[in-house]
XYZ file of C-alpha atoms in Angstrom:
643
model
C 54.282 -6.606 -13.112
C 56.656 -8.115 -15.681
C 59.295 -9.132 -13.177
C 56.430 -10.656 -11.292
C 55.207 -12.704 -14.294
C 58.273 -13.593 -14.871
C 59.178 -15.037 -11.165
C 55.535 -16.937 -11.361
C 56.369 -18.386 -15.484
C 59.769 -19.450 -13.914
C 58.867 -21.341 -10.643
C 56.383 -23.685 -13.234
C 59.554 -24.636 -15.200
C 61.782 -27.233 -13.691
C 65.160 -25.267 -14.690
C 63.838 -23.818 -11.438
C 65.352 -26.645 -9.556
C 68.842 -24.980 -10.289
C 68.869 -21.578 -8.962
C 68.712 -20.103 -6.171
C 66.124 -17.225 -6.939
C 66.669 -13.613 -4.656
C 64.683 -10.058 -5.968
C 64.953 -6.660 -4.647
C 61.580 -4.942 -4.616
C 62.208 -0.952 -4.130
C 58.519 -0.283 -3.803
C 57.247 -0.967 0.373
C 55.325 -3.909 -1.440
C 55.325 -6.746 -4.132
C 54.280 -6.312 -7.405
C 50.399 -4.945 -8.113
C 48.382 -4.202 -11.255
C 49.373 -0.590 -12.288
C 47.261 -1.389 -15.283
C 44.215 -1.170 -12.716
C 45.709 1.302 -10.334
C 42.682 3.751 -10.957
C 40.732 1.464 -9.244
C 42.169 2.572 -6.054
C 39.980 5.803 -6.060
C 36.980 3.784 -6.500
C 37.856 1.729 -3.099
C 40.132 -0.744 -4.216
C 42.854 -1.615 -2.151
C 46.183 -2.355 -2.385
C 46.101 -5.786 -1.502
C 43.313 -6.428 -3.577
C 45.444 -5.238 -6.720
C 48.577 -7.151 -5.938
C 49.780 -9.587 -8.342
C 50.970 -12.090 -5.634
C 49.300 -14.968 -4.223
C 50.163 -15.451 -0.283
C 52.626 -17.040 -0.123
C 54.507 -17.149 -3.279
C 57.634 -16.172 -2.170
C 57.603 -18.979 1.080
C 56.164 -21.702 -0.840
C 58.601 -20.888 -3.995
C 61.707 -20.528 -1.833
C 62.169 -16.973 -3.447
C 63.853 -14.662 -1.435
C 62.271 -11.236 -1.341
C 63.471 -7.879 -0.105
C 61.059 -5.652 0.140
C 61.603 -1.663 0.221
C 65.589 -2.089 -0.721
C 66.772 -1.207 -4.113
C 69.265 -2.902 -6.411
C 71.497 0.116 -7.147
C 75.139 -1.253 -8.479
C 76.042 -4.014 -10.480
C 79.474 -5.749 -10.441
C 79.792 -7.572 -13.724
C 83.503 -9.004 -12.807
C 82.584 -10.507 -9.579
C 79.050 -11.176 -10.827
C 77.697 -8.990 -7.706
C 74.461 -6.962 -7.199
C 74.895 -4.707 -4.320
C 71.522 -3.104 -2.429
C 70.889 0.475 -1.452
C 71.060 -1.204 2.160
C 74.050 -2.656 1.556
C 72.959 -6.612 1.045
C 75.057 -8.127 -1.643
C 74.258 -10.957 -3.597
C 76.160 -13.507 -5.870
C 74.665 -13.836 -9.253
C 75.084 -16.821 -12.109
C 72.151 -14.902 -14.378
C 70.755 -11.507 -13.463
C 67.280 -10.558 -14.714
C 67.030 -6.788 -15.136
C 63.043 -5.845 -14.657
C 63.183 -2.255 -13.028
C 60.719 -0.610 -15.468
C 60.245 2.902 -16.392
C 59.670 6.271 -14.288
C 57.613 9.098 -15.337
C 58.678 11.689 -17.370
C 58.697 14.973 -15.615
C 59.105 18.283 -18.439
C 61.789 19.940 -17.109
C 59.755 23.368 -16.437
C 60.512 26.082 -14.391
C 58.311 24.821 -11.309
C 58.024 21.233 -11.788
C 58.966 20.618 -8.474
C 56.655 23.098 -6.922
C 54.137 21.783 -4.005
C 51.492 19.444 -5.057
C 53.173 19.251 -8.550
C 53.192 15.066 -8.733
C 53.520 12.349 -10.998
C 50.425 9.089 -11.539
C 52.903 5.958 -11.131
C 52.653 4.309 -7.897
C 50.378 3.745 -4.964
C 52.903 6.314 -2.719
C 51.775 8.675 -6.027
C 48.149 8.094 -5.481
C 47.899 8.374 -1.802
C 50.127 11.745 -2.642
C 47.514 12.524 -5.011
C 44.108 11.789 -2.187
C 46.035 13.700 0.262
C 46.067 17.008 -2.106
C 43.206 17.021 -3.244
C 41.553 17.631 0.232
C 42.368 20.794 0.194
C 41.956 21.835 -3.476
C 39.579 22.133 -5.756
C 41.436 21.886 -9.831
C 43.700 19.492 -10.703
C 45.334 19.460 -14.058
C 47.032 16.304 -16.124
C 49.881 17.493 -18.260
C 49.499 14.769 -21.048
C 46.873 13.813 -23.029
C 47.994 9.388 -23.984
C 46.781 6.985 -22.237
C 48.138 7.251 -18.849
C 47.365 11.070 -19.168
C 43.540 10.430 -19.863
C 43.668 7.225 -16.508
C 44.728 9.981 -14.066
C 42.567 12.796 -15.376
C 39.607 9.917 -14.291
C 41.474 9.949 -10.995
C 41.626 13.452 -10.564
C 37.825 13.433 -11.613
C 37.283 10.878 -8.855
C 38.607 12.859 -6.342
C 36.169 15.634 -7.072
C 38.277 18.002 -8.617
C 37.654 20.491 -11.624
C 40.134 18.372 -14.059
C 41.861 19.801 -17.040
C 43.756 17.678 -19.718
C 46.606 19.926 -21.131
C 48.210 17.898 -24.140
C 51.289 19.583 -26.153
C 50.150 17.524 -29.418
C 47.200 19.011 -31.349
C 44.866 15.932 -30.427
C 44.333 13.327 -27.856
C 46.202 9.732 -27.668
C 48.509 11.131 -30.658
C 49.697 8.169 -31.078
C 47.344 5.788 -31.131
C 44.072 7.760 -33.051
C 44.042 9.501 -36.322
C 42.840 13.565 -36.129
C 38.809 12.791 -36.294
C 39.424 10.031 -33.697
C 41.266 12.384 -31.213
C 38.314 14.928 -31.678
C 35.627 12.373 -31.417
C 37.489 11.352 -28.296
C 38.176 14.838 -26.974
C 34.170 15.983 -27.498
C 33.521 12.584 -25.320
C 35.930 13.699 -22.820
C 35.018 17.158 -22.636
C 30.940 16.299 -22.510
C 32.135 14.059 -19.126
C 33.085 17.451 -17.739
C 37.022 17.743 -18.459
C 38.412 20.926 -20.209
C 40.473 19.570 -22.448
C 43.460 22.182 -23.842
C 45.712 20.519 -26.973
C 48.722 22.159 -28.633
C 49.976 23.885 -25.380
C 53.291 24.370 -24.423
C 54.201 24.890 -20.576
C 56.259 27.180 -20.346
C 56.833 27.806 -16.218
C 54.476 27.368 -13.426
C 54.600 29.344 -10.375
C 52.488 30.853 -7.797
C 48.644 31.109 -8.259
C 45.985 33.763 -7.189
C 42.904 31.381 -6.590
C 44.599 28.189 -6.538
C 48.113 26.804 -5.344
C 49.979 26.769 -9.063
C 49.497 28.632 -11.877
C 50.797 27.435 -15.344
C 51.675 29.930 -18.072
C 51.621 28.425 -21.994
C 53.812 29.592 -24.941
C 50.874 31.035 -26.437
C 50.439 33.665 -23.508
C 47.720 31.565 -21.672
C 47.206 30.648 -18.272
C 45.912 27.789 -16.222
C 45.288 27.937 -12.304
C 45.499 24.908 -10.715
C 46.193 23.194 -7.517
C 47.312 20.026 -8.016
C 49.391 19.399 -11.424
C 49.672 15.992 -12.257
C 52.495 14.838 -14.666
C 51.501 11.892 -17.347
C 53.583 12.876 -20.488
C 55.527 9.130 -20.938
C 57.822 7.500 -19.715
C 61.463 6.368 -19.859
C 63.658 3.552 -18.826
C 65.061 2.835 -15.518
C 68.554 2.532 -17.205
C 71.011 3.959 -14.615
C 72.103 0.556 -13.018
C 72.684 -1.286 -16.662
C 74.464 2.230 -17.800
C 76.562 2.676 -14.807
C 77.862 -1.616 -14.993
C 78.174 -0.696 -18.800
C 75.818 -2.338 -20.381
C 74.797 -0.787 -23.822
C 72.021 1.397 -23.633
C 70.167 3.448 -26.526
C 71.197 6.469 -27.661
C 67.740 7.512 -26.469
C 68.047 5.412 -23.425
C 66.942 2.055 -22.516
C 68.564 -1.494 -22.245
C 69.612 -2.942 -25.468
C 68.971 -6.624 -25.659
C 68.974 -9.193 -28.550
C 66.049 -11.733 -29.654
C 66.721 -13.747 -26.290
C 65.993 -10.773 -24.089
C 69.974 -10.982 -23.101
C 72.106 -7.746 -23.143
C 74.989 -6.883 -24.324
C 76.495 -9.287 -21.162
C 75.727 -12.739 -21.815
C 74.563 -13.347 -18.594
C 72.384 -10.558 -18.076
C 68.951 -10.314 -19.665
C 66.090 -7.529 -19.441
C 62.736 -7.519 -19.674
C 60.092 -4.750 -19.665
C 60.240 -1.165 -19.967
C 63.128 -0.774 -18.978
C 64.094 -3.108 -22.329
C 65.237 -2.071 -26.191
C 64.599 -4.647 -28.184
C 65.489 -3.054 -32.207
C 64.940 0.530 -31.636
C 61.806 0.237 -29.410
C 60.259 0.454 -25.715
C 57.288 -1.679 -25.624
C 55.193 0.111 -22.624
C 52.665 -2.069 -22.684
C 52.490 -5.251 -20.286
C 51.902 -7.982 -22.809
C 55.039 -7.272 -24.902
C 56.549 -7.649 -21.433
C 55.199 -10.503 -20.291
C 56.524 -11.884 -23.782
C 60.079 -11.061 -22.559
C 59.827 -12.590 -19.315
C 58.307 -15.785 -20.788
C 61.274 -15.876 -23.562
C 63.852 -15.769 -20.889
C 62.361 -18.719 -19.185
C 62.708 -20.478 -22.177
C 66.047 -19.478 -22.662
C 67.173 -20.556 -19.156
C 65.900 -23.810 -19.646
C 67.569 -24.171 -23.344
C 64.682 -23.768 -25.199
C 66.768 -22.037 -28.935
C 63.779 -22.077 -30.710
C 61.943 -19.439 -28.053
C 62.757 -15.849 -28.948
C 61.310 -12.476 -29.012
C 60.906 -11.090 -32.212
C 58.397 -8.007 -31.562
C 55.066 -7.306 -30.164
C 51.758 -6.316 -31.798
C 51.277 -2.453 -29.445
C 46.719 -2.790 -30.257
C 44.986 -1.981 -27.285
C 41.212 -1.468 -26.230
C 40.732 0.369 -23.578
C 38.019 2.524 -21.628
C 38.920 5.832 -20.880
C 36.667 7.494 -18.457
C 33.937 5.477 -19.518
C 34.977 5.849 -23.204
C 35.451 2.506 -25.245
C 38.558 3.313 -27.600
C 40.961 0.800 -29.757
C 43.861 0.903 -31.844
C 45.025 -1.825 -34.111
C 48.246 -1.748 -36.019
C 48.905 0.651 -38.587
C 46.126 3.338 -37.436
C 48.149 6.394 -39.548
C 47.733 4.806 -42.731
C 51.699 4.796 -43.040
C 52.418 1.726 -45.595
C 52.980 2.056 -48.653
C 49.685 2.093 -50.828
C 47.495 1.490 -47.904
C 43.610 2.144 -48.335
C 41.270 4.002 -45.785
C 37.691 3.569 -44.717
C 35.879 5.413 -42.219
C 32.837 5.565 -41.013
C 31.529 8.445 -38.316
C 28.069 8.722 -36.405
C 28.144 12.028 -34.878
C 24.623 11.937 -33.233
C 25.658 8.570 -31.390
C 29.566 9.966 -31.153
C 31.238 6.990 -32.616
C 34.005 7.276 -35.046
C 35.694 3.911 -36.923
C 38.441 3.588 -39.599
C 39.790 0.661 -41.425
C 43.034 1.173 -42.970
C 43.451 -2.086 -45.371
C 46.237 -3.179 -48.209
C 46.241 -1.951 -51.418
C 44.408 -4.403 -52.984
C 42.036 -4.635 -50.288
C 42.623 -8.227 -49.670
C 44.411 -7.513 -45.874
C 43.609 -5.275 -42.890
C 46.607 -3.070 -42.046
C 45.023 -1.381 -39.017
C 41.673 0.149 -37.459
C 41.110 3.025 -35.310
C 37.639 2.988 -33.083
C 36.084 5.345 -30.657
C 33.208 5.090 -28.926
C 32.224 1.508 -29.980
C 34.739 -1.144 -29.866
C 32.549 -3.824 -29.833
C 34.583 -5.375 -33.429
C 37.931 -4.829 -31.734
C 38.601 -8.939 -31.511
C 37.137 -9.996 -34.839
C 39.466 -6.727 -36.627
C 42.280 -8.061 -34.221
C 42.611 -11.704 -35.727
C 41.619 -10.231 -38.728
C 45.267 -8.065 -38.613
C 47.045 -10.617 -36.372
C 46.651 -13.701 -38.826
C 46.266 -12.411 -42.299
C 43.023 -13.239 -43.228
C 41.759 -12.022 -46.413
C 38.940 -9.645 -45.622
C 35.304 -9.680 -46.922
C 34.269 -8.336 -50.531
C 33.164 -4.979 -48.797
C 36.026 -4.111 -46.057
C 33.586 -1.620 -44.932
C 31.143 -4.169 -44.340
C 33.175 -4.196 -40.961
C 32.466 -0.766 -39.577
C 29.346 0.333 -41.094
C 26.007 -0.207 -39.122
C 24.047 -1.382 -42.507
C 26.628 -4.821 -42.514
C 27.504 -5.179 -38.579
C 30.173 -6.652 -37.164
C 28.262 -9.618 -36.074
C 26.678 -10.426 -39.781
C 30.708 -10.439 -41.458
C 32.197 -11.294 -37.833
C 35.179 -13.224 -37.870
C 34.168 -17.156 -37.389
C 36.352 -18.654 -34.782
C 36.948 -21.779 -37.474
C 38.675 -19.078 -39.508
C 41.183 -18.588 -37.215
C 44.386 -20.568 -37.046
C 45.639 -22.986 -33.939
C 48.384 -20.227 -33.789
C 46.107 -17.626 -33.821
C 46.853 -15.528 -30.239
C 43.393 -15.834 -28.558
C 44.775 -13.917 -25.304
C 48.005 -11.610 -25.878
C 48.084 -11.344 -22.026
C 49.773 -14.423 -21.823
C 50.371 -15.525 -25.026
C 47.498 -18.380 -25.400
C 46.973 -19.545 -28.618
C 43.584 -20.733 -29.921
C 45.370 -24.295 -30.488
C 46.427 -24.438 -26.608
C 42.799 -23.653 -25.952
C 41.160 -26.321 -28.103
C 44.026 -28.752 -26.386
C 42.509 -27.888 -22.896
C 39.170 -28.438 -24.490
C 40.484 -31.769 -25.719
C 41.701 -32.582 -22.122
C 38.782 -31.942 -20.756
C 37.917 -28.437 -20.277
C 34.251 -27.639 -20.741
C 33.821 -24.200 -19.240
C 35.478 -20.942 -19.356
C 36.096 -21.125 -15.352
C 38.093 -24.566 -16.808
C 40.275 -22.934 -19.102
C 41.224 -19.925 -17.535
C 42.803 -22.511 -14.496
C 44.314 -24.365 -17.404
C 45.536 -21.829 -19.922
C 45.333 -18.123 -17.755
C 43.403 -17.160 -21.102
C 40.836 -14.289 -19.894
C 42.535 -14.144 -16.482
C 44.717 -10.563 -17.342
C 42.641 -7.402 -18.520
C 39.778 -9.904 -19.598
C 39.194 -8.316 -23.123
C 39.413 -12.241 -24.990
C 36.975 -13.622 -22.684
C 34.012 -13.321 -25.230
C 36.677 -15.090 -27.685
C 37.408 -17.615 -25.415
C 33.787 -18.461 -25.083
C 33.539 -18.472 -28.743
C 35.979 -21.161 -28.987
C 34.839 -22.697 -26.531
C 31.224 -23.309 -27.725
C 32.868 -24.357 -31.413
C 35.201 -26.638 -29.726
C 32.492 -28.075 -27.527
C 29.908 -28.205 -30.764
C 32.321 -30.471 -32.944
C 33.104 -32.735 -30.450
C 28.896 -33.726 -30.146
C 28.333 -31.687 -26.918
C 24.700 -29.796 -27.369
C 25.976 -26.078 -26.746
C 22.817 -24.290 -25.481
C 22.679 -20.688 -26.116
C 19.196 -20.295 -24.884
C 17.846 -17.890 -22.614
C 16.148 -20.337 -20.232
C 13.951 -23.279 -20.619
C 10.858 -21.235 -21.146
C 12.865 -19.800 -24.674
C 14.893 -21.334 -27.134
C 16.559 -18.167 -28.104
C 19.420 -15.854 -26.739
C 18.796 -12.501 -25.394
C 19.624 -10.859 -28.880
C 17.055 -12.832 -30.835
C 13.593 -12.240 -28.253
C 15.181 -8.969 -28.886
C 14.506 -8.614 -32.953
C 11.450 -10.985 -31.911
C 9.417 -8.407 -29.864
C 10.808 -5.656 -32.317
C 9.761 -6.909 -35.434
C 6.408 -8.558 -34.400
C 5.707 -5.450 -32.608
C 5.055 -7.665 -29.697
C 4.103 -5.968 -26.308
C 3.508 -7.964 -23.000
C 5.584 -10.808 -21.854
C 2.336 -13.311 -22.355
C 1.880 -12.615 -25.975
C 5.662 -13.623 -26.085
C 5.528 -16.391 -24.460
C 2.398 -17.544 -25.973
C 4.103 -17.389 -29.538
C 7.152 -18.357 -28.997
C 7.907 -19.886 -25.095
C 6.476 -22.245 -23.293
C 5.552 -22.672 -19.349
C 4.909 -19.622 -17.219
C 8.822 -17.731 -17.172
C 11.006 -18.005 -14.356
C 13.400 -15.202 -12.637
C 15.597 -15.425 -15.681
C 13.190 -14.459 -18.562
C 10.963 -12.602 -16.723
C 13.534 -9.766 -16.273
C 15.117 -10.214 -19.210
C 11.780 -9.714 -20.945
C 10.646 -6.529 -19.242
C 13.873 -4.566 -19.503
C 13.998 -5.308 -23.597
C 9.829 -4.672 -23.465
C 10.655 -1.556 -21.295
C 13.910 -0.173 -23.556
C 11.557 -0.685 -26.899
C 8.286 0.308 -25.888
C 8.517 2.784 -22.779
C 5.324 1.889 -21.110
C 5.200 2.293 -16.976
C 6.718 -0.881 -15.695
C 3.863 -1.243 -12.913
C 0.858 -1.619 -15.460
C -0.808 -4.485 -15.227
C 0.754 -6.498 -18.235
C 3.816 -5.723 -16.768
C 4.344 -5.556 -12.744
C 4.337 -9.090 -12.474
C 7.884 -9.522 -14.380
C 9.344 -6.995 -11.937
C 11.913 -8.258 -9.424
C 10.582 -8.257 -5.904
C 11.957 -4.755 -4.989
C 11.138 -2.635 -7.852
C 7.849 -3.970 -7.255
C 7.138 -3.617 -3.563
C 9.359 -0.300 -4.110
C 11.916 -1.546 -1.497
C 14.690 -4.014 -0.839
C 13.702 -7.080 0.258
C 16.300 -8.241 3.196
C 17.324 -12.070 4.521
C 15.012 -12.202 7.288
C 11.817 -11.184 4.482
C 11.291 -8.048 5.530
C 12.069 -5.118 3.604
C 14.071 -2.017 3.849
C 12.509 1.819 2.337
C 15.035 4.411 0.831
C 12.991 7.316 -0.138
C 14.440 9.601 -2.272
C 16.208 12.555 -0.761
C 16.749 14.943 -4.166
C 20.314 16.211 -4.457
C 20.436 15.443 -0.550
C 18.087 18.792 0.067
C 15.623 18.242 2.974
C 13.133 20.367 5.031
C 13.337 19.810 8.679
C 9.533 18.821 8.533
C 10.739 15.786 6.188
C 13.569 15.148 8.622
C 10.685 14.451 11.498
C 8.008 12.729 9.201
C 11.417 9.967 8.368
C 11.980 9.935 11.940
C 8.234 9.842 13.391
C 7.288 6.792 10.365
C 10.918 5.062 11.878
C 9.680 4.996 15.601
C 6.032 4.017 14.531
C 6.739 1.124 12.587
C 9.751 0.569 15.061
C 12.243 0.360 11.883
C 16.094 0.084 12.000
C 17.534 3.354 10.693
C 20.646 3.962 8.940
C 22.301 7.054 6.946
C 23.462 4.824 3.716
C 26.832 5.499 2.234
C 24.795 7.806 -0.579
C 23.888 10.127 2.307
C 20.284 8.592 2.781
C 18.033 7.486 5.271
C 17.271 3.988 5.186
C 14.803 2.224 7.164
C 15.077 -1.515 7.722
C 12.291 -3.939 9.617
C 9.575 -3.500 7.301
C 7.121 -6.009 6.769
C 5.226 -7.027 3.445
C 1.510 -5.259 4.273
C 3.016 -2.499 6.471
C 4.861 -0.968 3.023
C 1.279 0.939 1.315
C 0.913 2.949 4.903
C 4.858 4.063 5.310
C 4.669 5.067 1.234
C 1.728 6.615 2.319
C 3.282 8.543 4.957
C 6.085 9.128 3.056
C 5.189 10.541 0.043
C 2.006 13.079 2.222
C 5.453 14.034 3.712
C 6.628 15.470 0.058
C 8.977 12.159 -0.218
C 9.312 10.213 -3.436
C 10.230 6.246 -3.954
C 12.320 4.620 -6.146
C 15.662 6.125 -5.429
C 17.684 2.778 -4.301
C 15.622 0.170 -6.397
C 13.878 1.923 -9.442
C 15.385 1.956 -12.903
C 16.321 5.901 -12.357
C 19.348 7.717 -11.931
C 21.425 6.831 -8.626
C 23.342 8.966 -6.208
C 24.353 12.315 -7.364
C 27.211 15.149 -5.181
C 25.493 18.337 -5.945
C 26.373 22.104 -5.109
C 23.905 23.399 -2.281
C 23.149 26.665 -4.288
C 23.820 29.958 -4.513
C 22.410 30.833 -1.004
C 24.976 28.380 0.816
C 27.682 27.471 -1.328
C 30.560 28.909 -0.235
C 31.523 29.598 -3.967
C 28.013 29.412 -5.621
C 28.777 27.579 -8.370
C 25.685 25.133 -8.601
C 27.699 22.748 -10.535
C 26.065 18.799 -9.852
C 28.193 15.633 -11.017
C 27.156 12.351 -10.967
């Protein structure tokens, strides 16, 4: 990804002109979003990940060679030499070859199906195994750990976290945020098992593996899937002798060059004071400095990257923001922790309570930007510091105005856009967020600043005389949020005693929704009373989809895919009657297409005196569920459903 970045930053810059750009790519393809890579269990390929546009390398005159490895570097005749033998002449050399996972070096690490969560090879490895098992187990409980344990979950396997620290993400959360994190975790099904030590793994009775712990426990397994770090891909820069750490890893100085002159690294494979940044913006930092450099920019350096990061782990929104321990000198501590609603926050501020320091949240990281620029950029924090955490004083009523923040203020740490080169896009013409992300690439990497972006935006766009409407529709002058405390506070209940006090006009397909779900979330009354069925969208009232010819399709609900062979005939018998299109859907139902408007009352009707019920692909209910058959034909009778 960072070598990437830094081949697409480079080809923008007209130093380009002067070189003669070659890269070896070990991997059988270019560079793709390992940030992402769970995605691929939920269907996404690997040419919807990659990083590369088609044609990049033609259109760039960059020559590639993919599935050949760099593996020798000749620093007298300036050389770089291929594991297929293709050597190549060299005036710079840009080092990007990353990191590998760290395997513990176990008795029985390399035993079958005992793999590692770092490429797409790794996760086809992974799809293949689980086939035939039925437990996998993560050894490594950061960040990566907790992505593959998802993976493994998405595969269908019994997962099991097994962490050697005493809590989860050790070092980004404090002790009550790893066990507000590990309670999440473990309510989404996964056994989580901290302060464990493997000790061998070997040959299991049930399952393929079996790992035994320090503490006399065991674990049986079939797939073991290693996520305990990383470390630098070193071994070409130590064998050209380059200096490395004592620790390993690349040493290079504020211009990303290395200990030769004309060799620079970027990445993870990078030591830059001490430190591995494994993070991709930090990265992306180097690759953008050496750009600079080439092109004799000396007042471009890189001095350091801020390491916060929001993420959401299995479904889990969790952030870390600079000094999360509490480890300066003097520093001051807040926290605040819901247990019923399992969210846990914590401020740590200077000692004179003027400065944030860092913040920890789990479970809701909705203040994650506003405590970002708040640590970024210095600015002196509110009377009550707690005022940003606690639920009494929200986010939103101290939030962070975007006129507070500076023009150097990093609005997207992606790639390093600052809320001045935003407002000079604005300036230029920019007046949408589609407009600035083809401008600036602000929003366009993991997409966490796009609610700043629009922030700025709107300001921006507000000072310069442009009417910024935040309105729902046209039928109400308010946002989502305010009909919200509206129909709350006024105790209002049916969309035409709304719109009678505060809209105007009958409602369109914008409010009409919008109304009933926030009528429907604060008041709970059936959506098909009167008052209400008319703000329905066509197929949750008709209780089927509408298709493009204006017919409609029926899905009746098949519970936990269990169905009598009388229900099997009265779906086929209603399909040949009405002369419907059938189709088994990809959620192992029956759906029948060709229905018309008046025809849907006598199919229901035949449907549900057949024991059916609706509502199961359009009603507001809970969607497809795998489920265990039971006792009487489960081959293990474990009744265990997951969603």
């Amino acid at each position: 990804m960072v070598g990437q970045h830094f081949l697409a930053t480079l080809v923008k810059n007209p130093i380009k002109e002067q070189y003669n750009i070659v890269t070896f790519c070990e991997e059988p393809r270019a560079a793709y979003d390992r940030v992402h890579l769970s995605a691929f269990f939920s269907g996404t390929s690997a040419k919807e990940l990659s990083l590369v546009e088609d044609g990049f390398f033609e259109q760039n005159d960059i020559t590639i060679h993919i599935g050949d490895k760099a593996v020798s570097i000749d620093r007298e005749q300036k050389i770089v030499t291929s594991e297929k033998g293709i050597q190549v002449h060299y005036d710079k050399l840009v080092l990007a070859t990353g990191s590998y996972p760290f395997v513990p070096p176990v008795p029985g690490h390399d035993r079958p199906q005992c793999l590692v969560y770092r490429t797409i090879e790794d996760l086809e490895a992974m799809t293949e195994a689980a086939k035939t098992g039925k437990v996998g187990t993560v050894v490594g409980g950061g960040l990566l750990g907790l992505e593959a344990a998802k993976a493994l979950k998405d595969l269908g396997l019994q997962t099991h976290v097994v962490e050697f620290a005493p809590r989860l993400m050790a070092v980004q959360l404090d002790d009550a945020g790893g066990a507000m994190l590990r309670r999440k975790i473990e309510a989404l099904g996964v056994v989580v098992h901290t302060s464990k030590n493997t000790s061998l793994i070997t040959d299991g009775e049930q399952c393929v593996n079996k790992m035994c712990f320090a503490d006399g426990e065991e674990l049986e397994t079939d797939i073991v899937l290693f996520s305990a770090g990383i470390r630098p891909r070193d071994d070409i820069a130590r064998a050209c002798g380059l200096d490395v750490g004592q620790r390993g890893g690349i040493v290079i100085n504020n211009d990303c060059k290395t200990s030769d002159p004309d060799i620079y690294a970027i990445g993870e494979c990078a030591l830059w004071n001490g430190m591995i940044y494994g993070l991709v913006a930090p990265g992306y930092a180097m690759a953008r400095t050496v750009v600079n450099n080439l092109a004799g920019n000396i007042d471009s350096s890189f001095t350091g990257a801020d390491m916060s990061t929001k993420l959401k782990l299995m479904g889990v929104d969790v952030a870390s923001i600079g000094d999360a321990h509490a480890k300066t000198q003097g520093a001051m501590v807040y926290s605040y922790q819901n247990g019923a609603s399992e969210v846990y926050k914590r401020l740590v501020v200077s000692e004179d309570k003027k400065f944030l320091l860092g913040a920890v949240l789990v479970g809701d990281a909705a203040g994650y930007s506003t405590l970002l620029q708040y640590c970024l950029n210095g600015i002196e924090l509110p009377e009550n510091p707690d005022a940003l955490i606690l639920p009494s004083r929200s986010d939103e009523s101290v939030g962070l105005g975007v006129d507070a923040l500076p023009a150097s203020a990093t609005v997207c740490s992606c790639y390093n856009v600052t809320k001045g080169s935003i407002c000079s896009a604005i300036e230029a013409g920019c007046t949408t967020v589609d407009d600035l992300k083809q401008q600036t690439q602000a929003a366009t990497g993991c997409g966490g600043c796009a609610t700043l972006v629009k922030s700025v935006l709107n300001s921006e766009l507000a000072k310069q005389g442009y009417a910024v409407n935040t309105d729902l529709c046209e039928h109400f002058a308010y946002t989502r949020q305010d009909l919200v405390n509206l129909i709350r506070v006024k105790q209002i209940k049916t969309f035409t005693e709304l719109l009678t006090e505060h809209g105007k006009g009958l409602g369109c397909e914008i409010c009409k929704p919008t109304v009933a779900s926030i009528l429907a979330s604060q008041w709970n009354e059936h959506i098909l009373e009167t008052d209400h069925a008319a703000l329905q969208d066509t197929n949750d009232k008709f209780l089927a989809n509408m298709q493009k010819d204006g017919t409609y399709s029926v899905v009746p609900r098949i519970t936990g895919g269990e169905i009598s062979p009388d229900m099997l005939i009265a779906l086929g018998q209603v399909g040949k009657k009405y002369q419907l299109y059938t189709k088994i859907t990809g959620g192992q139902r029956v759906d029948l297409f060709g229905a018309r408007l008046e025809q849907l009352p006598l199919i229901w009707k035949e449907l549900i005196d057949a024991g059916f019920e609706s509502g199961h692909a359009y009603g507001k209910s809970l969607r497809t569920v795998k489920s265990c058959v039971g006792s009487s034909w489960c081959r293990y009778g474990l009744m265990i459903a997951s969603v």
